Amino acid sequence: MKSVQDYIDIINWKKGEAHAMDWLYIELNAGDLLQEVEAGKNNIRNVCNAILECMLEGDTFMNEPAEADKVSSSLTVRYYCDNLSETRKKYYTR
């Protein structure tokens, strides 16, 4: 199974690709990302933790699960890709 860091790398790659294509934002859903990368695996916790770790100021929840730890296949985040500067603050901290 993929680690949280593996998923962070995948998400950051997707954000970088979107930035290179001059897209303003991308939306990622935890269930869809898991299906794309590890179809049939039960690794939603690592996917969700990576999605949350990659959130920067300005990024928003499109679907925020009610669970306190936000672990759900319905977790969906809009990442703004116009400014991927490392100086942007993390949005979500555990």
mmCIF file of N, CA and C in Angstrom:
data_model
loop_
_atom_site.group_PDB
_atom_site.id
_atom_site.type_symbol
_atom_site.label_atom_id
_atom_site.label_comp_id
_atom_site.label_asym_id
_atom_site.label_seq_id
_atom_site.Cartn_x
_atom_site.Cartn_y
_atom_site.Cartn_z
ATOM 1 N N MET A 1 0.840 -1.193 0.000
ATOM 2 C CA MET A 1 0.000 0.000 0.000
ATOM 3 C C MET A 1 0.878 1.247 0.000
ATOM 4 N N LYS A 2 0.345 2.283 -0.592
ATOM 5 C CA LYS A 2 1.059 3.559 -0.671
ATOM 6 C C LYS A 2 1.035 4.253 0.690
ATOM 7 N N SER A 3 2.104 4.983 0.969
ATOM 8 C CA SER A 3 2.209 5.743 2.219
ATOM 9 C C SER A 3 1.587 7.126 2.051
ATOM 10 N N VAL A 4 1.452 7.831 3.169
ATOM 11 C CA VAL A 4 0.972 9.215 3.118
ATOM 12 C C VAL A 4 1.904 10.034 2.232
ATOM 13 N N GLN A 5 3.215 9.836 2.381
ATOM 14 C CA GLN A 5 4.174 10.601 1.577
ATOM 15 C C GLN A 5 4.019 10.304 0.090
ATOM 16 N N ASP A 6 3.733 9.047 -0.259
ATOM 17 C CA ASP A 6 3.489 8.706 -1.667
ATOM 18 C C ASP A 6 2.322 9.523 -2.213
ATOM 19 N N TYR A 7 1.257 9.598 -1.426
ATOM 20 C CA TYR A 7 0.083 10.361 -1.871
ATOM 21 C C TYR A 7 0.362 11.863 -1.898
ATOM 22 N N ILE A 8 1.143 12.363 -0.953
ATOM 23 C CA ILE A 8 1.528 13.780 -0.974
ATOM 24 C C ILE A 8 2.276 14.081 -2.275
ATOM 25 N N ASP A 9 3.185 13.198 -2.643
ATOM 26 C CA ASP A 9 3.945 13.387 -3.885
ATOM 27 C C ASP A 9 3.025 13.381 -5.109
ATOM 28 N N ILE A 10 2.046 12.480 -5.122
ATOM 29 C CA ILE A 10 1.096 12.405 -6.236
ATOM 30 C C ILE A 10 0.265 13.685 -6.317
ATOM 31 N N ILE A 11 -0.238 14.143 -5.171
ATOM 32 C CA ILE A 11 -1.059 15.359 -5.142
ATOM 33 C C ILE A 11 -0.245 16.565 -5.587
ATOM 34 N N ASN A 12 0.973 16.687 -5.071
ATOM 35 C CA ASN A 12 1.815 17.821 -5.464
ATOM 36 C C ASN A 12 2.158 17.771 -6.949
ATOM 37 N N TRP A 13 2.334 16.573 -7.505
ATOM 38 C CA TRP A 13 2.569 16.447 -8.938
ATOM 39 C C TRP A 13 1.344 16.936 -9.704
ATOM 40 N N LYS A 14 0.148 16.523 -9.272
ATOM 41 C CA LYS A 14 -1.091 16.958 -9.934
ATOM 42 C C LYS A 14 -1.238 18.478 -9.853
ATOM 43 N N LYS A 15 -0.914 19.054 -8.695
ATOM 44 C CA LYS A 15 -0.991 20.506 -8.546
ATOM 45 C C LYS A 15 0.010 21.194 -9.473
ATOM 46 N N GLY A 16 1.205 20.649 -9.580
ATOM 47 C CA GLY A 16 2.222 21.211 -10.464
ATOM 48 C C GLY A 16 1.815 21.145 -11.926
ATOM 49 N N GLU A 17 1.218 20.029 -12.328
ATOM 50 C CA GLU A 17 0.725 19.892 -13.702
ATOM 51 C C GLU A 17 -0.368 20.918 -13.991
ATOM 52 N N ALA A 18 -1.282 21.096 -13.041
ATOM 53 C CA ALA A 18 -2.361 22.074 -13.218
ATOM 54 C C ALA A 18 -1.787 23.483 -13.336
ATOM 55 N N HIS A 19 -0.788 23.778 -12.517
ATOM 56 C CA HIS A 19 -0.131 25.091 -12.565
ATOM 57 C C HIS A 19 0.527 25.302 -13.934
ATOM 58 N N ALA A 20 1.193 24.273 -14.442
ATOM 59 C CA ALA A 20 1.871 24.373 -15.740
ATOM 60 C C ALA A 20 0.881 24.609 -16.879
ATOM 61 N N MET A 21 -0.357 24.152 -16.705
ATOM 62 C CA MET A 21 -1.389 24.342 -17.730
ATOM 63 C C MET A 21 -2.218 25.597 -17.474
ATOM 64 N N ASP A 22 -1.768 26.417 -16.508
ATOM 65 C CA ASP A 22 -2.443 27.671 -16.158
ATOM 66 C C ASP A 22 -3.871 27.474 -15.656
ATOM 67 N N TRP A 23 -4.130 26.336 -15.020
ATOM 68 C CA TRP A 23 -5.429 26.129 -14.400
ATOM 69 C C TRP A 23 -5.455 26.867 -13.077
ATOM 70 N N LEU A 24 -6.569 27.463 -12.741
ATOM 71 C CA LEU A 24 -6.707 28.176 -11.479
ATOM 72 C C LEU A 24 -6.744 27.210 -10.304
ATOM 73 N N TYR A 25 -7.434 26.089 -10.461
ATOM 74 C CA TYR A 25 -7.562 25.136 -9.360
ATOM 75 C C TYR A 25 -7.808 23.725 -9.895
ATOM 76 N N ILE A 26 -7.633 22.747 -9.000
ATOM 77 C CA ILE A 26 -8.071 21.375 -9.248
ATOM 78 C C ILE A 26 -8.846 20.921 -8.022
ATOM 79 N N GLU A 27 -9.765 20.006 -8.222
ATOM 80 C CA GLU A 27 -10.496 19.416 -7.114
ATOM 81 C C GLU A 27 -10.163 17.932 -7.050
ATOM 82 N N LEU A 28 -9.807 17.478 -5.859
ATOM 83 C CA LEU A 28 -9.488 16.068 -5.669
ATOM 84 C C LEU A 28 -10.429 15.473 -4.637
ATOM 85 N N ASN A 29 -10.961 14.311 -4.977
ATOM 86 C CA ASN A 29 -11.827 13.554 -4.084
ATOM 87 C C ASN A 29 -11.046 12.339 -3.596
ATOM 88 N N ALA A 30 -11.124 12.063 -2.301
ATOM 89 C CA ALA A 30 -10.345 10.975 -1.706
ATOM 90 C C ALA A 30 -10.680 9.618 -2.326
ATOM 91 N N GLY A 31 -11.955 9.326 -2.487
ATOM 92 C CA GLY A 31 -12.351 8.044 -3.065
ATOM 93 C C GLY A 31 -11.870 7.879 -4.494
ATOM 94 N N ASP A 32 -11.975 8.936 -5.284
ATOM 95 C CA ASP A 32 -11.525 8.882 -6.678
ATOM 96 C C ASP A 32 -10.011 8.710 -6.768
ATOM 97 N N LEU A 33 -9.276 9.424 -5.904
ATOM 98 C CA LEU A 33 -7.815 9.325 -5.923
ATOM 99 C C LEU A 33 -7.370 7.918 -5.530
ATOM 100 N N LEU A 34 -8.008 7.348 -4.513
ATOM 101 C CA LEU A 34 -7.683 5.978 -4.107
ATOM 102 C C LEU A 34 -7.959 5.007 -5.253
ATOM 103 N N GLN A 35 -9.089 5.162 -5.916
ATOM 104 C CA GLN A 35 -9.452 4.288 -7.042
ATOM 105 C C GLN A 35 -8.439 4.418 -8.182
ATOM 106 N N GLU A 36 -7.986 5.644 -8.439
ATOM 107 C CA GLU A 36 -7.024 5.896 -9.518
ATOM 108 C C GLU A 36 -5.666 5.269 -9.225
ATOM 109 N N VAL A 37 -5.229 5.354 -7.969
ATOM 110 C CA VAL A 37 -3.871 4.934 -7.620
ATOM 111 C C VAL A 37 -3.811 3.488 -7.129
ATOM 112 N N GLU A 38 -4.766 3.090 -6.317
ATOM 113 C CA GLU A 38 -4.746 1.756 -5.708
ATOM 114 C C GLU A 38 -6.143 1.135 -5.727
ATOM 115 N N ALA A 39 -6.671 0.900 -6.883
ATOM 116 C CA ALA A 39 -8.029 0.349 -6.993
ATOM 117 C C ALA A 39 -8.153 -0.938 -6.177
ATOM 118 N N GLY A 40 -9.207 -1.002 -5.390
ATOM 119 C CA GLY A 40 -9.472 -2.202 -4.606
ATOM 120 C C GLY A 40 -8.788 -2.263 -3.255
ATOM 121 N N LYS A 41 -7.954 -1.303 -2.935
ATOM 122 C CA LYS A 41 -7.255 -1.289 -1.641
ATOM 123 C C LYS A 41 -8.047 -0.474 -0.628
ATOM 124 N N ASN A 42 -7.875 -0.811 0.646
ATOM 125 C CA ASN A 42 -8.505 -0.055 1.724
ATOM 126 C C ASN A 42 -7.432 0.821 2.367
ATOM 127 N N ASN A 43 -7.145 1.939 1.731
ATOM 128 C CA ASN A 43 -6.066 2.821 2.180
ATOM 129 C C ASN A 43 -6.568 4.259 2.283
ATOM 130 N N ILE A 44 -7.851 4.417 2.580
ATOM 131 C CA ILE A 44 -8.461 5.747 2.566
ATOM 132 C C ILE A 44 -7.861 6.668 3.622
ATOM 133 N N ARG A 45 -7.405 6.124 4.749
ATOM 134 C CA ARG A 45 -6.814 6.966 5.796
ATOM 135 C C ARG A 45 -5.568 7.681 5.277
ATOM 136 N N ASN A 46 -4.682 6.971 4.594
ATOM 137 C CA ASN A 46 -3.474 7.605 4.057
ATOM 138 C C ASN A 46 -3.819 8.642 2.992
ATOM 139 N N VAL A 47 -4.803 8.330 2.156
ATOM 140 C CA VAL A 47 -5.228 9.276 1.118
ATOM 141 C C VAL A 47 -5.731 10.564 1.765
ATOM 142 N N CYS A 48 -6.624 10.437 2.737
ATOM 143 C CA CYS A 48 -7.204 11.619 3.389
ATOM 144 C C CYS A 48 -6.150 12.424 4.136
ATOM 145 N N ASN A 49 -5.249 11.735 4.830
ATOM 146 C CA ASN A 49 -4.190 12.455 5.543
ATOM 147 C C ASN A 49 -3.311 13.239 4.574
ATOM 148 N N ALA A 50 -3.028 12.671 3.414
ATOM 149 C CA ALA A 50 -2.224 13.373 2.407
ATOM 150 C C ALA A 50 -2.982 14.566 1.837
ATOM 151 N N ILE A 51 -4.267 14.385 1.554
ATOM 152 C CA ILE A 51 -5.080 15.484 1.023
ATOM 153 C C ILE A 51 -5.075 16.653 2.003
ATOM 154 N N LEU A 52 -5.246 16.361 3.272
ATOM 155 C CA LEU A 52 -5.263 17.419 4.287
ATOM 156 C C LEU A 52 -3.888 18.063 4.439
ATOM 157 N N GLU A 53 -2.845 17.252 4.404
ATOM 158 C CA GLU A 53 -1.479 17.764 4.552
ATOM 159 C C GLU A 53 -1.107 18.710 3.409
ATOM 160 N N CYS A 54 -1.668 18.494 2.239
ATOM 161 C CA CYS A 54 -1.337 19.310 1.066
ATOM 162 C C CYS A 54 -2.138 20.603 0.983
ATOM 163 N N MET A 55 -3.085 20.797 1.882
ATOM 164 C CA MET A 55 -3.895 22.024 1.833
ATOM 165 C C MET A 55 -3.071 23.228 2.280
ATOM 166 N N LEU A 56 -3.149 24.292 1.496
ATOM 167 C CA LEU A 56 -2.483 25.551 1.812
ATOM 168 C C LEU A 56 -3.542 26.624 2.016
ATOM 169 N N GLU A 57 -3.130 27.763 2.578
ATOM 170 C CA GLU A 57 -4.088 28.848 2.781
ATOM 171 C C GLU A 57 -4.757 29.175 1.455
ATOM 172 N N GLY A 58 -6.062 29.347 1.489
ATOM 173 C CA GLY A 58 -6.831 29.627 0.288
ATOM 174 C C GLY A 58 -7.510 28.401 -0.290
ATOM 175 N N ASP A 59 -6.951 27.210 -0.057
ATOM 176 C CA ASP A 59 -7.595 25.983 -0.513
ATOM 177 C C ASP A 59 -8.858 25.761 0.317
ATOM 178 N N THR A 60 -9.852 25.105 -0.256
ATOM 179 C CA THR A 60 -11.130 24.966 0.440
ATOM 180 C C THR A 60 -11.679 23.547 0.344
ATOM 181 N N PHE A 61 -12.468 23.207 1.349
ATOM 182 C CA PHE A 61 -13.202 21.945 1.322
ATOM 183 C C PHE A 61 -14.401 22.118 0.400
ATOM 184 N N MET A 62 -14.568 21.228 -0.537
ATOM 185 C CA MET A 62 -15.778 21.190 -1.349
ATOM 186 C C MET A 62 -16.779 20.247 -0.694
ATOM 187 N N ASN A 63 -16.251 19.217 -0.044
ATOM 188 C CA ASN A 63 -17.065 18.316 0.761
ATOM 189 C C ASN A 63 -16.239 17.951 1.988
ATOM 190 N N GLU A 64 -16.640 18.467 3.130
ATOM 191 C CA GLU A 64 -15.904 18.239 4.377
ATOM 192 C C GLU A 64 -16.654 17.207 5.209
ATOM 193 N N PRO A 65 -16.069 16.022 5.401
ATOM 194 C CA PRO A 65 -16.739 14.979 6.176
ATOM 195 C C PRO A 65 -17.013 15.429 7.611
ATOM 196 N N ALA A 66 -18.075 14.899 8.183
ATOM 197 C CA ALA A 66 -18.453 15.248 9.555
ATOM 198 C C ALA A 66 -17.525 14.606 10.582
ATOM 199 N N GLU A 67 -16.846 13.540 10.195
ATOM 200 C CA GLU A 67 -15.940 12.860 11.117
ATOM 201 C C GLU A 67 -14.848 13.814 11.580
ATOM 202 N N ALA A 68 -14.500 13.720 12.852
ATOM 203 C CA ALA A 68 -13.497 14.631 13.420
ATOM 204 C C ALA A 68 -12.152 14.513 12.712
ATOM 205 N N ASP A 69 -11.776 13.306 12.301
ATOM 206 C CA ASP A 69 -10.473 13.123 11.652
ATOM 207 C C ASP A 69 -10.536 13.336 10.135
ATOM 208 N N LYS A 70 -11.730 13.627 9.612
ATOM 209 C CA LYS A 70 -11.953 13.928 8.188
ATOM 210 C C LYS A 70 -11.657 12.747 7.266
ATOM 211 N N VAL A 71 -11.572 11.538 7.814
ATOM 212 C CA VAL A 71 -11.280 10.366 6.998
ATOM 213 C C VAL A 71 -12.576 9.814 6.422
ATOM 214 N N SER A 72 -12.758 10.034 5.121
ATOM 215 C CA SER A 72 -13.947 9.569 4.414
ATOM 216 C C SER A 72 -13.666 9.630 2.918
ATOM 217 N N SER A 73 -14.224 8.683 2.188
ATOM 218 C CA SER A 73 -14.034 8.699 0.732
ATOM 219 C C SER A 73 -14.721 9.897 0.088
ATOM 220 N N SER A 74 -15.586 10.573 0.835
ATOM 221 C CA SER A 74 -16.278 11.748 0.288
ATOM 222 C C SER A 74 -15.469 13.042 0.419
ATOM 223 N N LEU A 75 -14.341 13.003 1.146
ATOM 224 C CA LEU A 75 -13.506 14.200 1.315
ATOM 225 C C LEU A 75 -13.109 14.744 -0.054
ATOM 226 N N THR A 76 -13.441 16.009 -0.303
ATOM 227 C CA THR A 76 -13.107 16.659 -1.575
ATOM 228 C C THR A 76 -12.557 18.047 -1.281
ATOM 229 N N VAL A 77 -11.408 18.350 -1.870
ATOM 230 C CA VAL A 77 -10.728 19.622 -1.634
ATOM 231 C C VAL A 77 -10.453 20.303 -2.963
ATOM 232 N N ARG A 78 -10.635 21.618 -2.974
ATOM 233 C CA ARG A 78 -10.238 22.438 -4.116
ATOM 234 C C ARG A 78 -8.892 23.062 -3.773
ATOM 235 N N TYR A 79 -7.875 22.686 -4.558
ATOM 236 C CA TYR A 79 -6.533 23.249 -4.407
ATOM 237 C C TYR A 79 -6.358 24.345 -5.446
ATOM 238 N N TYR A 80 -6.023 25.534 -5.004
ATOM 239 C CA TYR A 80 -5.731 26.614 -5.950
ATOM 240 C C TYR A 80 -4.286 26.471 -6.404
ATOM 241 N N CYS A 81 -4.080 26.458 -7.699
ATOM 242 C CA CYS A 81 -2.781 26.131 -8.286
ATOM 243 C C CYS A 81 -2.088 27.319 -8.926
ATOM 244 N N ASP A 82 -2.687 28.510 -8.836
ATOM 245 C CA ASP A 82 -2.062 29.675 -9.452
ATOM 246 C C ASP A 82 -0.836 30.130 -8.671
ATOM 247 N N ASN A 83 -0.785 29.843 -7.368
ATOM 248 C CA ASN A 83 0.357 30.217 -6.540
ATOM 249 C C ASN A 83 0.750 29.017 -5.695
ATOM 250 N N LEU A 84 1.790 28.325 -6.106
ATOM 251 C CA LEU A 84 2.249 27.147 -5.375
ATOM 252 C C LEU A 84 3.486 27.457 -4.542
ATOM 253 N N SER A 85 3.673 28.711 -4.206
ATOM 254 C CA SER A 85 4.838 29.132 -3.435
ATOM 255 C C SER A 85 4.913 28.395 -2.102
ATOM 256 N N GLU A 86 6.118 28.002 -1.732
ATOM 257 C CA GLU A 86 6.318 27.327 -0.452
ATOM 258 C C GLU A 86 6.121 28.266 0.729
ATOM 259 N N THR A 87 5.964 29.559 0.458
ATOM 260 C CA THR A 87 5.735 30.509 1.547
ATOM 261 C C THR A 87 4.274 30.525 1.990
ATOM 262 N N ARG A 88 3.388 29.908 1.211
ATOM 263 C CA ARG A 88 1.982 29.823 1.635
ATOM 264 C C ARG A 88 1.885 28.931 2.865
ATOM 265 N N LYS A 89 1.088 29.364 3.813
ATOM 266 C CA LYS A 89 0.940 28.616 5.059
ATOM 267 C C LYS A 89 0.086 27.378 4.844
ATOM 268 N N LYS A 90 0.360 26.371 5.677
ATOM 269 C CA LYS A 90 -0.483 25.175 5.676
ATOM 270 C C LYS A 90 -1.867 25.556 6.160
ATOM 271 N N TYR A 91 -2.878 24.998 5.534
ATOM 272 C CA TYR A 91 -4.262 25.291 5.902
ATOM 273 C C TYR A 91 -4.716 24.428 7.065
ATOM 274 N N TYR A 92 -4.331 23.171 7.025
ATOM 275 C CA TYR A 92 -4.884 22.195 7.957
ATOM 276 C C TYR A 92 -3.752 21.571 8.758
ATOM 277 N N THR A 93 -3.838 21.661 10.061
ATOM 278 C CA THR A 93 -2.839 21.008 10.904
ATOM 279 C C THR A 93 -3.547 20.061 11.850
ATOM 280 N N ARG A 94 -2.928 18.958 12.102
ATOM 281 C CA ARG A 94 -3.517 17.949 13.006
ATOM 282 C C ARG A 94 -3.035 18.176 14.407
#
